[in-house]
Short mmCIF file of C-alpha atoms and ligand atoms in Angstrom, two decimals:
data_model
loop_
_atom_site.label_atom_id
_atom_site.label_comp_id
_atom_site.label_asym_id
_atom_site.label_seq_id
_atom_site.Cartn_x
_atom_site.Cartn_y
_atom_site.Cartn_z
CA UNK A 1 249.22 215.53 107.16
CA UNK A 2 248.51 216.77 110.62
CA UNK A 3 249.96 220.07 111.57
CA UNK A 4 249.34 219.55 115.22
CA UNK A 5 252.99 220.31 115.85
CA UNK A 6 252.37 223.96 115.25
CA UNK A 7 249.29 223.98 117.37
CA UNK A 8 250.10 223.11 120.93
CA UNK A 9 251.50 226.49 121.82
CA UNK A 10 251.86 227.50 125.43
CA UNK A 11 248.57 227.86 127.20
CA UNK A 12 247.54 230.39 129.73
CA UNK A 13 245.36 229.58 132.64
CA UNK A 14 241.76 230.45 132.55
CA UNK A 15 240.90 233.60 134.36
CA UNK A 16 238.87 233.09 137.43
CA UNK A 17 239.64 229.44 137.84
CA UNK A 18 240.86 229.86 141.38
CA UNK A 19 237.57 231.27 142.50
CA UNK A 20 236.13 227.82 142.34
CA UNK A 21 239.09 225.68 143.20
CA UNK A 22 237.46 224.11 146.18
CA UNK A 23 234.47 222.81 144.30
CA UNK A 24 233.96 219.09 144.40
CA UNK A 25 231.72 217.47 141.86
CA UNK A 26 231.01 213.98 140.74
CA UNK A 27 234.26 212.35 139.92
CA UNK A 28 234.69 211.69 136.25
CA UNK A 29 237.88 209.81 136.50
CA UNK A 30 238.65 206.96 138.75
CA UNK A 31 241.70 204.97 139.40
CA UNK A 32 240.05 201.59 139.42
CA UNK A 33 242.60 198.93 140.08
CA UNK A 34 244.05 200.16 143.34
CA UNK A 35 244.70 196.56 144.28
CA UNK A 36 246.75 195.97 141.12
CA UNK A 37 250.50 196.49 141.08
CA UNK A 38 250.78 196.48 137.31
CA UNK A 39 248.55 196.39 134.28
CA UNK A 40 248.85 194.20 131.24
CA UNK A 41 247.62 194.91 127.71
CA UNK A 42 247.01 192.37 124.97
CA UNK A 43 247.75 192.04 121.28
CA UNK A 44 251.08 192.15 119.45
CA UNK A 45 251.99 195.38 121.25
CA UNK A 46 251.25 193.90 124.67
CA UNK A 47 253.14 195.21 127.67
CA UNK A 48 253.13 195.90 131.38
CA UNK A 49 252.48 199.31 132.89
CA UNK A 50 252.67 200.78 136.36
CA UNK A 51 249.78 203.23 136.27
CA UNK A 52 246.15 203.15 135.27
CA UNK A 53 243.58 205.90 134.77
CA UNK A 54 239.98 205.74 133.70
CA UNK A 55 238.30 208.98 132.70
CA UNK A 56 234.59 208.39 132.63
CA UNK A 57 232.35 211.08 131.18
CA UNK A 58 229.31 208.88 130.66
CA UNK A 59 227.09 209.88 133.54
CA UNK A 60 228.01 213.34 134.67
CA UNK A 61 225.11 214.94 136.50
CA UNK A 62 225.90 218.45 135.34
CA UNK A 63 225.51 217.53 131.65
CA UNK A 64 223.62 220.07 129.56
CA UNK A 65 222.86 221.06 126.01
CA UNK A 66 225.77 222.65 124.15
CA UNK A 67 226.61 226.22 125.13
CA UNK A 68 226.00 228.88 122.49
CA UNK A 69 229.12 229.67 120.50
CA UNK A 70 230.96 232.89 121.32
CA UNK A 71 231.58 234.97 118.23
CA UNK A 72 233.98 237.54 119.61
CA UNK A 73 237.67 236.66 119.40
CA UNK A 74 238.50 238.17 122.74
CA UNK A 75 235.55 236.64 124.54
CA UNK A 76 236.16 233.23 122.99
CA UNK A 77 239.72 233.35 124.26
CA UNK A 78 238.74 234.57 127.71
CA UNK A 79 235.71 232.32 128.01
CA UNK A 80 234.98 230.72 131.33
CA UNK A 81 234.69 227.01 131.73
CA UNK A 82 231.33 225.81 130.39
CA UNK A 83 230.39 224.30 133.73
CA UNK A 84 231.73 223.80 137.21
CA UNK A 85 232.84 220.39 136.13
CA UNK A 86 235.80 221.91 134.30
CA UNK A 87 236.99 223.78 137.34
CA UNK A 88 236.66 220.82 139.66
CA UNK A 89 239.54 218.60 140.65
CA UNK A 90 238.01 215.80 138.59
CA UNK A 91 239.04 217.78 135.52
CA UNK A 92 241.82 220.16 136.51
CA UNK A 93 243.76 217.40 138.21
CA UNK A 94 244.38 215.78 134.85
CA UNK A 95 243.65 218.24 132.07
CA UNK A 96 244.25 221.84 131.09
CA UNK A 97 241.70 223.37 128.73
CA UNK A 98 243.52 225.45 126.12
CA UNK A 99 242.91 228.96 124.84
CA UNK A 100 245.88 229.62 122.59
CA UNK A 101 245.48 230.77 118.99
CA UNK A 102 247.51 230.23 115.82
CA UNK A 103 248.41 233.87 115.14
CA UNK A 104 252.10 233.21 115.79
CA UNK A 105 252.34 230.21 113.50
CA UNK A 106 250.08 231.22 110.64
CA UNK A 107 252.96 232.71 108.68
CA UNK A 108 254.87 229.46 108.71
CA UNK A 109 251.92 227.19 107.93
CA UNK A 110 249.28 226.99 105.24
CA UNK A 111 246.53 228.09 107.63
CA UNK A 112 244.08 230.43 105.94
CA UNK A 113 242.16 231.50 109.00
CA UNK A 114 242.77 232.58 112.57
CA UNK A 115 242.02 229.65 114.84
CA UNK A 116 241.23 230.27 118.50
CA UNK A 117 240.92 227.50 121.04
CA UNK A 118 238.10 228.42 123.35
CA UNK A 119 237.21 226.82 126.69
CA UNK A 120 233.64 227.48 125.59
CA UNK A 121 234.01 224.62 123.12
CA UNK A 122 234.78 222.01 125.77
CA UNK A 123 231.67 220.76 127.51
CA UNK A 124 229.86 217.82 129.05
CA UNK A 125 226.96 217.23 126.72
CA UNK A 126 223.70 215.66 127.69
CA UNK A 127 223.09 212.63 125.52
CA UNK A 128 220.00 212.38 123.36
CA UNK A 129 221.00 208.89 122.28
CA UNK A 130 218.76 205.99 123.16
CA UNK A 131 221.49 203.95 124.87
CA UNK A 132 220.92 203.48 128.61
CA UNK A 133 224.68 203.06 129.08
CA UNK A 134 225.41 206.77 129.18
CA UNK A 135 223.64 210.02 129.77
CA UNK A 136 226.53 212.29 128.85
CA UNK A 137 229.90 212.54 127.14
CA UNK A 138 232.72 215.01 126.72
CA UNK A 139 232.42 217.12 123.58
CA UNK A 140 235.11 219.17 121.86
CA UNK A 141 233.56 221.49 119.29
CA UNK A 142 234.90 223.50 116.41
CA UNK A 143 232.83 226.10 114.58
CA UNK A 144 233.54 228.39 111.68
CA UNK A 145 232.62 231.97 112.51
CA UNK A 146 232.87 235.07 110.32
CA UNK A 147 236.19 236.22 111.75
CA UNK A 148 237.80 233.07 113.00
CA UNK A 149 237.61 229.34 113.51
CA UNK A 150 236.63 228.53 117.07
CA UNK A 151 238.34 225.30 118.16
CA UNK A 152 238.89 223.09 121.19
CA UNK A 153 241.90 221.46 122.81
CA UNK A 154 242.69 219.86 126.14
CA UNK A 155 246.20 218.85 127.20
CA UNK A 156 247.16 216.37 129.89
CA UNK A 157 248.93 217.79 132.90
CA UNK A 158 251.10 214.74 132.91
CA UNK A 159 253.98 215.61 130.58
CA UNK A 160 256.18 212.62 131.20
CA UNK A 161 254.26 209.67 129.92
CA UNK A 162 256.84 207.31 128.58
CA UNK A 163 255.03 204.52 126.87
CA UNK A 164 251.35 204.04 127.23
CA UNK A 165 248.30 202.29 125.94
CA UNK A 166 245.35 204.65 125.64
CA UNK A 167 241.80 203.82 124.61
CA UNK A 168 239.05 206.21 123.66
CA UNK A 169 235.40 205.40 123.09
CA UNK A 170 234.77 208.20 120.66
CA UNK A 171 232.79 209.40 117.69
CA UNK A 172 233.14 212.34 115.36
CA UNK A 173 230.18 214.10 113.84
CA UNK A 174 229.62 217.30 111.96
CA UNK A 175 230.58 219.16 108.84
CA UNK A 176 233.63 218.74 106.61
CA UNK A 177 236.73 220.83 107.11
CA UNK A 178 237.83 219.80 110.60
CA UNK A 179 240.23 217.35 112.22
CA UNK A 180 239.69 215.41 115.44
CA UNK A 181 242.93 214.48 117.15
CA UNK A 182 243.87 212.12 119.97
CA UNK A 183 247.64 211.91 120.29
CA UNK A 184 250.85 211.92 122.28
CA UNK A 185 252.84 215.11 121.99
CA UNK A 186 256.34 216.35 122.67
CA UNK A 187 256.80 219.93 121.47
CA UNK A 188 259.89 221.37 119.86
CA UNK A 189 260.52 224.70 118.15
CA UNK A 190 262.08 222.75 115.32
CA UNK A 191 259.22 221.00 113.51
CA UNK A 192 261.58 218.18 112.59
CA UNK A 193 262.20 217.39 116.24
CA UNK A 194 258.68 217.15 117.57
CA UNK A 195 257.47 213.69 118.53
CA UNK A 196 253.90 212.57 118.13
CA UNK A 197 251.84 209.41 117.78
CA UNK A 198 248.51 210.43 116.29
CA UNK A 199 244.98 209.32 115.71
CA UNK A 200 243.38 211.82 113.33
CA UNK A 201 239.91 211.86 111.84
CA UNK A 202 239.17 214.32 109.04
CA UNK A 203 235.54 215.31 108.74
CA UNK A 204 236.11 216.04 105.06
CA UNK A 205 237.47 212.55 104.43
CA UNK A 206 235.80 209.20 103.88
CA UNK A 207 233.62 208.44 106.88
CA UNK A 208 235.20 205.08 107.54
CA UNK A 209 238.87 206.09 107.30
CA UNK A 210 241.20 207.21 110.05
CA UNK A 211 244.79 208.45 109.79
CA UNK A 212 247.53 207.08 112.07
CA UNK A 213 250.86 208.88 112.10
CA UNK A 214 254.17 209.16 113.91
CA UNK A 215 255.08 212.82 113.45
CA UNK A 216 256.80 214.55 111.79
CA UNK A 217 255.09 213.34 108.65
CA UNK A 218 257.02 215.63 106.34
CA UNK A 219 260.73 216.16 105.92
CA UNK A 220 262.29 219.61 106.27
CA UNK A 221 261.53 220.39 102.64
CA UNK A 222 257.89 219.57 103.12
CA UNK A 223 258.00 216.25 101.33
CA UNK A 224 255.87 213.58 102.99
CA UNK A 225 257.39 210.55 104.66
CA UNK A 226 255.00 207.87 103.41
CA UNK A 227 256.33 205.42 106.01
CA UNK A 228 255.25 207.74 108.85
CA UNK A 229 251.56 207.29 108.27
CA UNK A 230 248.76 204.83 107.61
CA UNK A 231 245.34 205.79 106.30
CA UNK A 232 243.16 202.91 107.38
CA UNK A 233 239.57 201.79 106.95
CA UNK A 234 237.79 201.03 110.21
CA UNK A 235 237.18 197.30 110.75
CA UNK A 236 233.75 196.39 109.44
CA UNK A 237 233.83 199.62 107.41
CA UNK A 238 232.28 201.31 110.43
CA UNK A 239 231.80 205.03 110.19
CA UNK A 240 233.63 207.21 112.67
CA UNK A 241 230.26 208.87 113.27
CA UNK A 242 229.47 205.74 115.30
CA UNK A 243 231.03 205.00 118.67
CA UNK A 244 234.29 203.11 118.22
CA UNK A 245 237.07 202.27 120.66
CA UNK A 246 240.32 203.69 119.31
CA UNK A 247 243.45 202.34 120.93
CA UNK A 248 246.90 203.87 120.69
CA UNK A 249 249.83 201.80 121.96
CA UNK A 250 253.00 203.81 122.21
CA UNK A 251 255.69 201.27 122.98
CA UNK A 252 259.50 201.35 122.66
CA UNK A 253 260.39 201.70 118.96
CA UNK A 254 256.84 201.00 117.78
CA UNK A 255 253.43 202.61 117.73
CA UNK A 256 250.40 200.38 117.12
CA UNK A 257 246.77 201.29 116.65
CA UNK A 258 243.61 199.27 117.08
CA UNK A 259 239.93 199.93 116.46
CA UNK A 260 237.39 197.89 118.41
CA UNK A 261 240.09 195.39 119.36
CA UNK A 262 241.45 194.86 115.86
CA UNK A 263 244.85 196.08 114.74
CA UNK A 264 244.71 198.70 112.01
CA UNK A 265 248.25 200.08 111.91
CA UNK A 266 251.76 199.62 113.25
CA UNK A 267 254.59 202.07 112.55
CA UNK A 268 258.17 201.80 113.81
CA UNK A 269 259.46 204.77 111.81
CA UNK A 270 259.91 207.76 114.13
CA UNK A 271 258.03 206.14 117.00
CA UNK A 272 258.15 208.72 119.81
CA UNK A 273 261.08 208.16 122.19
CA UNK A 274 260.97 210.83 124.85
CA UNK A 275 258.53 211.72 127.65
CA UNK A 276 255.34 213.18 126.19
CA UNK A 277 251.87 214.43 127.06
CA UNK A 278 248.47 213.47 125.71
CA UNK A 279 246.25 215.86 123.76
CA UNK A 280 242.65 215.78 122.55
CA UNK A 281 241.55 218.39 120.03
CA UNK A 282 238.98 219.36 117.42
CA UNK A 283 240.22 222.00 115.05
CA UNK A 284 240.52 223.53 111.63
CA UNK A 285 242.75 226.23 110.23
CA UNK A 286 241.51 226.33 106.65
CA UNK A 287 244.75 224.71 105.52
CA UNK A 288 245.46 221.77 103.30
CA UNK A 289 245.22 219.13 106.02
CA UNK A 290 241.90 220.06 107.62
CA UNK A 291 240.34 221.86 104.69
CA UNK A 292 237.95 224.76 105.20
CA UNK A 293 234.75 224.72 107.14
CA UNK A 294 231.82 226.58 105.66
CA UNK A 295 230.61 229.60 107.58
CA UNK A 296 228.67 228.61 110.73
CA UNK A 297 229.34 224.90 110.24
CA UNK A 298 230.32 222.87 113.28
CA UNK A 299 231.97 219.53 114.00
CA UNK A 300 232.49 217.61 117.23
CA UNK A 301 234.75 215.07 118.83
CA UNK A 302 232.74 213.24 121.49
CA UNK A 303 234.25 210.88 124.02
CA UNK A 304 232.39 208.69 126.50
CA UNK A 305 235.47 207.46 128.29
CA UNK A 306 239.18 207.21 128.04
CA UNK A 307 241.33 204.57 129.70
CA UNK A 308 245.09 204.75 129.84
CA UNK A 309 247.77 202.52 131.30
CA UNK A 310 251.21 204.05 131.34
CA UNK A 311 254.67 204.45 132.75
CA UNK A 312 256.29 207.77 133.45
CA UNK A 313 259.88 208.86 133.00
CA UNK A 314 260.02 210.04 136.59
CA UNK A 315 257.58 210.99 139.24
CA UNK A 316 254.10 212.25 138.59
CA UNK A 317 254.28 215.65 136.96
CA UNK A 318 250.71 216.85 137.29
CA UNK A 319 249.57 219.99 138.97
CA UNK A 320 248.61 218.66 142.33
CA UNK A 321 249.23 215.87 144.74
CA UNK A 322 246.13 214.00 145.66
CA UNK A 323 245.00 211.14 147.77
CA UNK A 324 244.85 207.88 145.93
CA UNK A 325 241.23 207.26 146.64
CA UNK A 326 240.10 210.84 146.38
CA UNK A 327 238.62 212.67 143.48
CA UNK A 328 241.17 212.56 140.70
CA UNK A 329 243.21 210.16 142.76
CA UNK A 330 246.92 210.20 142.22
CA UNK A 331 248.70 206.96 141.76
CA UNK A 332 250.84 206.90 144.81
CA UNK A 333 249.17 203.72 145.82
CA UNK A 334 252.02 201.45 144.84
CA UNK A 335 253.79 202.30 148.04
CA UNK A 336 254.13 199.03 149.84
CA UNK A 337 253.44 197.00 146.71
CA UNK A 338 256.74 197.22 144.87
CA UNK A 339 257.31 195.05 141.85
CA UNK A 340 254.44 193.47 140.07
CA UNK A 341 252.83 191.12 142.53
CA UNK A 342 249.27 191.61 141.43
CA UNK A 343 248.95 191.56 137.65
CA UNK A 344 245.73 192.99 136.23
CA UNK A 345 244.53 193.03 132.66
CA UNK A 346 242.86 195.96 130.98
CA UNK A 347 241.79 193.79 128.04
CA UNK A 348 241.78 190.17 129.12
CA UNK A 349 238.93 189.11 131.38
CA UNK A 350 237.57 192.62 131.78
CA UNK A 351 233.82 192.61 132.51
CA UNK A 352 233.31 196.16 133.55
CA UNK A 353 234.70 198.81 131.24
CA UNK A 354 237.46 200.71 132.99
CA UNK A 355 237.90 198.20 135.78
CA UNK A 356 241.02 196.06 135.34
CA UNK A 357 240.60 192.33 135.93
CA UNK A 358 242.85 190.33 138.23
CA UNK A 359 245.07 188.00 136.19
CA UNK A 360 247.70 186.79 138.67
CA UNK A 361 248.25 187.33 142.35
CA UNK A 362 251.83 186.57 143.25
CA UNK A 363 251.59 188.11 146.68
CA UNK A 364 253.21 185.94 149.26
CA UNK A 365 255.25 183.95 146.76
CA UNK A 366 258.92 183.34 147.53
CA UNK A 367 260.98 186.45 146.94
CA UNK A 368 262.95 184.96 144.08
CA UNK A 369 259.88 183.68 142.34
CA UNK A 370 259.23 185.02 138.89
CA UNK A 371 255.54 185.28 138.62
CA UNK A 372 253.42 183.37 136.27
CA UNK A 373 252.15 185.59 133.53
CA UNK A 374 255.13 187.88 133.68
CA UNK A 375 256.82 186.22 130.72
CA UNK A 376 259.96 187.90 129.50
CA UNK A 377 258.85 191.07 131.16
CA UNK A 378 259.14 189.57 134.62
CA UNK A 379 259.76 192.27 137.16
CA UNK A 380 262.66 191.60 139.48
CA UNK A 381 261.29 191.00 142.96
CA UNK A 382 261.57 194.21 144.83
CA UNK A 383 263.04 192.62 147.92
CA UNK A 384 266.18 191.97 145.93
CA UNK A 385 266.66 195.36 144.38
CA UNK A 386 264.74 197.78 146.51
CA UNK A 387 261.59 199.58 145.62
CA UNK A 388 263.51 202.58 144.37
CA UNK A 389 263.91 200.74 141.09
CA UNK A 390 260.34 201.56 140.39
CA UNK A 391 260.73 205.21 141.18
CA UNK A 392 257.71 205.60 143.38
CA UNK A 393 258.89 204.62 146.81
C1 NAG B 401 242.22 192.14 123.61
O1 NAG B 401 241.22 191.60 124.44
C2 NAG B 401 239.92 192.05 124.15
C3 NAG B 401 239.00 191.49 125.21
O2 NAG B 401 239.13 190.12 125.28
C4 NAG B 401 239.52 191.62 122.77
O3 NAG B 401 238.24 192.11 122.44
C5 NAG B 401 240.51 192.20 121.79
O4 NAG B 401 240.22 191.75 120.49
C6 NAG B 401 241.92 191.79 122.16
N1 NAG B 401 242.81 192.54 121.30
C7 NAG B 401 243.82 191.99 120.68
C8 NAG B 401 244.61 192.86 119.81
O5 NAG B 401 244.11 190.80 120.79
C1 NAG B 402 256.77 199.89 132.66
O1 NAG B 402 257.55 199.86 133.84
C2 NAG B 402 257.75 198.54 134.37
C3 NAG B 402 258.53 198.71 135.67
O2 NAG B 402 259.69 199.39 135.44
C4 NAG B 402 258.49 197.69 133.35
O3 NAG B 402 258.66 196.36 133.81
C5 NAG B 402 257.66 197.67 132.05
O4 NAG B 402 258.33 196.92 131.05
C6 NAG B 402 257.44 199.08 131.56
N1 NAG B 402 256.61 199.08 130.38
C7 NAG B 402 257.02 199.54 129.21
C8 NAG B 402 256.04 199.49 128.09
O5 NAG B 402 258.12 200.01 129.03
C1 NAG B 403 232.27 240.16 125.44
O1 NAG B 403 231.78 239.86 126.71
C2 NAG B 403 231.41 241.03 127.43
C3 NAG B 403 231.09 240.61 128.85
O2 NAG B 403 230.12 239.61 128.84
C4 NAG B 403 230.23 241.69 126.75
O3 NAG B 403 229.85 242.85 127.45
C5 NAG B 403 230.65 242.05 125.34
O4 NAG B 403 229.55 242.56 124.64
C6 NAG B 403 231.21 240.84 124.61
N1 NAG B 403 231.79 241.28 123.36
C7 NAG B 403 231.35 240.85 122.19
C8 NAG B 403 232.00 241.45 121.01
O5 NAG B 403 230.47 240.02 122.09
C1 NAG B 404 246.33 235.29 120.09
O1 NAG B 404 247.48 234.91 120.82
C2 NAG B 404 248.41 235.95 121.00
C3 NAG B 404 249.58 235.37 121.71
O2 NAG B 404 250.10 234.31 120.98
C4 NAG B 404 247.78 237.07 121.80
O3 NAG B 404 248.69 238.12 121.90
C5 NAG B 404 246.53 237.53 121.13
O4 NAG B 404 245.86 238.46 121.95
C6 NAG B 404 245.60 236.38 120.85
N1 NAG B 404 244.45 236.83 120.09
C7 NAG B 404 243.22 236.70 120.51
C8 NAG B 404 242.16 237.18 119.63
O5 NAG B 404 242.97 236.18 121.58
C1 NAG B 405 219.60 217.19 122.26
O1 NAG B 405 218.30 217.71 122.47
C2 NAG B 405 218.30 219.08 122.83
C3 NAG B 405 216.89 219.47 123.15
O2 NAG B 405 216.04 219.07 122.12
C4 NAG B 405 218.92 219.90 121.72
O3 NAG B 405 218.96 221.27 122.08
C5 NAG B 405 220.32 219.41 121.47
O4 NAG B 405 220.88 220.10 120.39
C6 NAG B 405 220.28 217.95 121.16
N1 NAG B 405 221.65 217.47 121.02
C7 NAG B 405 222.02 216.72 120.03
C8 NAG B 405 223.44 216.29 120.05
O5 NAG B 405 221.28 216.36 119.16
C1 NAG B 406 242.67 208.15 102.82
O1 NAG B 406 242.33 207.29 101.77
C2 NAG B 406 241.10 207.62 101.12
C3 NAG B 406 240.80 206.53 100.12
O2 NAG B 406 241.88 206.34 99.29
C4 NAG B 406 241.22 208.98 100.50
O3 NAG B 406 239.98 209.34 99.90
C5 NAG B 406 241.58 209.99 101.56
O4 NAG B 406 241.80 211.24 100.99
C6 NAG B 406 242.83 209.56 102.28
N1 NAG B 406 243.06 210.46 103.36
C7 NAG B 406 244.21 211.06 103.52
C8 NAG B 406 244.31 211.96 104.68
O5 NAG B 406 245.15 210.89 102.79
C1 NAG B 407 240.14 227.94 102.34
O1 NAG B 407 239.53 229.16 101.99
C2 NAG B 407 240.48 230.19 101.75
C3 NAG B 407 239.74 231.49 101.48
O2 NAG B 407 238.42 231.41 101.85
C4 NAG B 407 241.31 229.82 100.55
O3 NAG B 407 242.29 230.80 100.36
C5 NAG B 407 242.01 228.50 100.82
O4 NAG B 407 242.70 228.06 99.70
C6 NAG B 407 241.01 227.44 101.22
N1 NAG B 407 241.76 226.27 101.68
C7 NAG B 407 241.44 225.04 101.28
C8 NAG B 407 242.30 223.95 101.85
O5 NAG B 407 240.53 224.80 100.54
C1 NAG B 408 233.13 188.72 135.44
O1 NAG B 408 231.76 188.54 135.66
C2 NAG B 408 231.42 187.22 136.13
C3 NAG B 408 229.93 187.11 136.18
O2 NAG B 408 229.38 188.21 136.84
C4 NAG B 408 232.08 186.99 137.47
O3 NAG B 408 231.80 185.68 137.93
C5 NAG B 408 233.59 187.12 137.31
O4 NAG B 408 234.23 187.00 138.55
C6 NAG B 408 233.92 188.46 136.72
N1 NAG B 408 235.33 188.50 136.42
C7 NAG B 408 236.11 189.48 136.82
C8 NAG B 408 237.54 189.36 136.43
O5 NAG B 408 235.72 190.42 137.48
C1 NAG B 409 246.48 188.81 146.66
O1 NAG B 409 246.89 187.85 147.61
C2 NAG B 409 247.09 188.39 148.90
C3 NAG B 409 247.70 187.32 149.77
O2 NAG B 409 247.02 186.12 149.59
C4 NAG B 409 245.76 188.91 149.42
O3 NAG B 409 245.94 189.47 150.70
C5 NAG B 409 245.27 189.99 148.46
O4 NAG B 409 243.99 190.44 148.86
C6 NAG B 409 245.18 189.46 147.05
N1 NAG B 409 244.88 190.55 146.16
C7 NAG B 409 243.89 190.50 145.26
C8 NAG B 409 243.69 191.72 144.42
O5 NAG B 409 243.19 189.54 145.10
#
């Protein structure tokens, strides 16, 4: 099962990043839904969330063909960002590209090769596909080189997500021996105490099967917890080499997963409890979970867009404070709109991907009114309790 727990070691900042910190490029993520005060999801894991983010990598002007791989360990580690995009606020406001390696953890895992995360493996790729809907996407690459496995990982700056619904329009292509991961993550030095809700795609596995897991998936003696994981066929037996929308709902006491709007797994056992981050990665360590990649083989996790609605355990914990409408806008917009007066859906009624649809507008209703559409989750009108309840006033 996934050994991601041993992987998200502390990162160090990329050298030289500050040189370009004032660059402003096309925004890749927007905070559509500024007029909404909360966001509703559908399905059996439906819920209400305070924040919304849409990361859109479909039409980035700077898109290019993949950068050549770097075969030196030191240079792969120290690699610069592959384009200015990754040193712009549109990226650095939300994500930190990783360059850690597994040298510290190899002894305690079944890894058979040094794995180095390189910023050189994270790039905006120009699409050769025929679809007019996108000209680019985000690619995370892993490649087997003579001395090491070059891998890719990006971690969210936000470390205090506490419950979320995340959706990824993604595909995985390439050679066997690698694992694509999209997951929540709370580190701990004790592998039994990490918390994770995972989507994992193994390039060596059947091309229509995806693994969903609440980590840890093994007990302290290394025996698997079968109830922690589901190995599921994509609806319609669709290959993961095709674009599919993977949805991860991390809710209290339950994680649920959907593919293209259909539920594929639901696991209550060990559902993450505490504030966590989000990670995307494409990796291999030659161990039992990923398998080995053949020399010079490559595999890729490609993502057109990612949408996430979420709550946080406290205030925003990212690296910078930003204007709500600016590039990489921070969600301080709820000032003045306490409680959930304007309910928007991220599934129901949505016409434009990434743009929440208005479901109910309770603005101007009597202060004691419990809004239609709020159901059991009705938010107490803020005038009664004060906006501080919501933690963002
Ligand atoms: C949620 O809504 C979308 C859009 O209407 C639909 O495609 C999807 O199947 C729904 N999902 C669930 C789990 O009901
Ligand atoms: C998110 O926060 C709002 C406001 O506190 C709350 O009503 C809602 O139930 C929370 N959602 C989840 C999934 O906990
Ligand atoms: C590492 O990068 C430096 C600077 O570009 C270059 O001079 C050197 O040859 C590279 N090392 C290897 C082993 O490729
Ligand atoms: C691997 O990471 C360790 C720190 O964990 C560092 O000392 C070492 O230089 C790194 N190796 C390479 C090749 O970057
Ligand atoms: C797209 O086309 C370019 C130019 O022919 C090529 O270098 C690149 O590898 C292609 N990318 C993919 C994903 O096929
Ligand atoms: C998932 O199930 C398929 C079919 O039984 C199997 O071939 C594959 O190895 C399984 N994957 C994992 C990770 O257990
Ligand atoms: C990967 O290859 C190494 C040596 O090349 C071997 O020791 C190891 O058992 C292989 N691992 C798997 C999972 O096949
Ligand atoms: C969806 O699109 C239709 C047709 O363009 C439009 O009338 C409707 O208002 C849109 N709905 C939302 C929620 O934006
Ligand atoms: C909600 O209703 C208020 C008051 O009628 C109005 O000012 C506001 O524009 C509406 N919001 C949306 C998103 O429709």
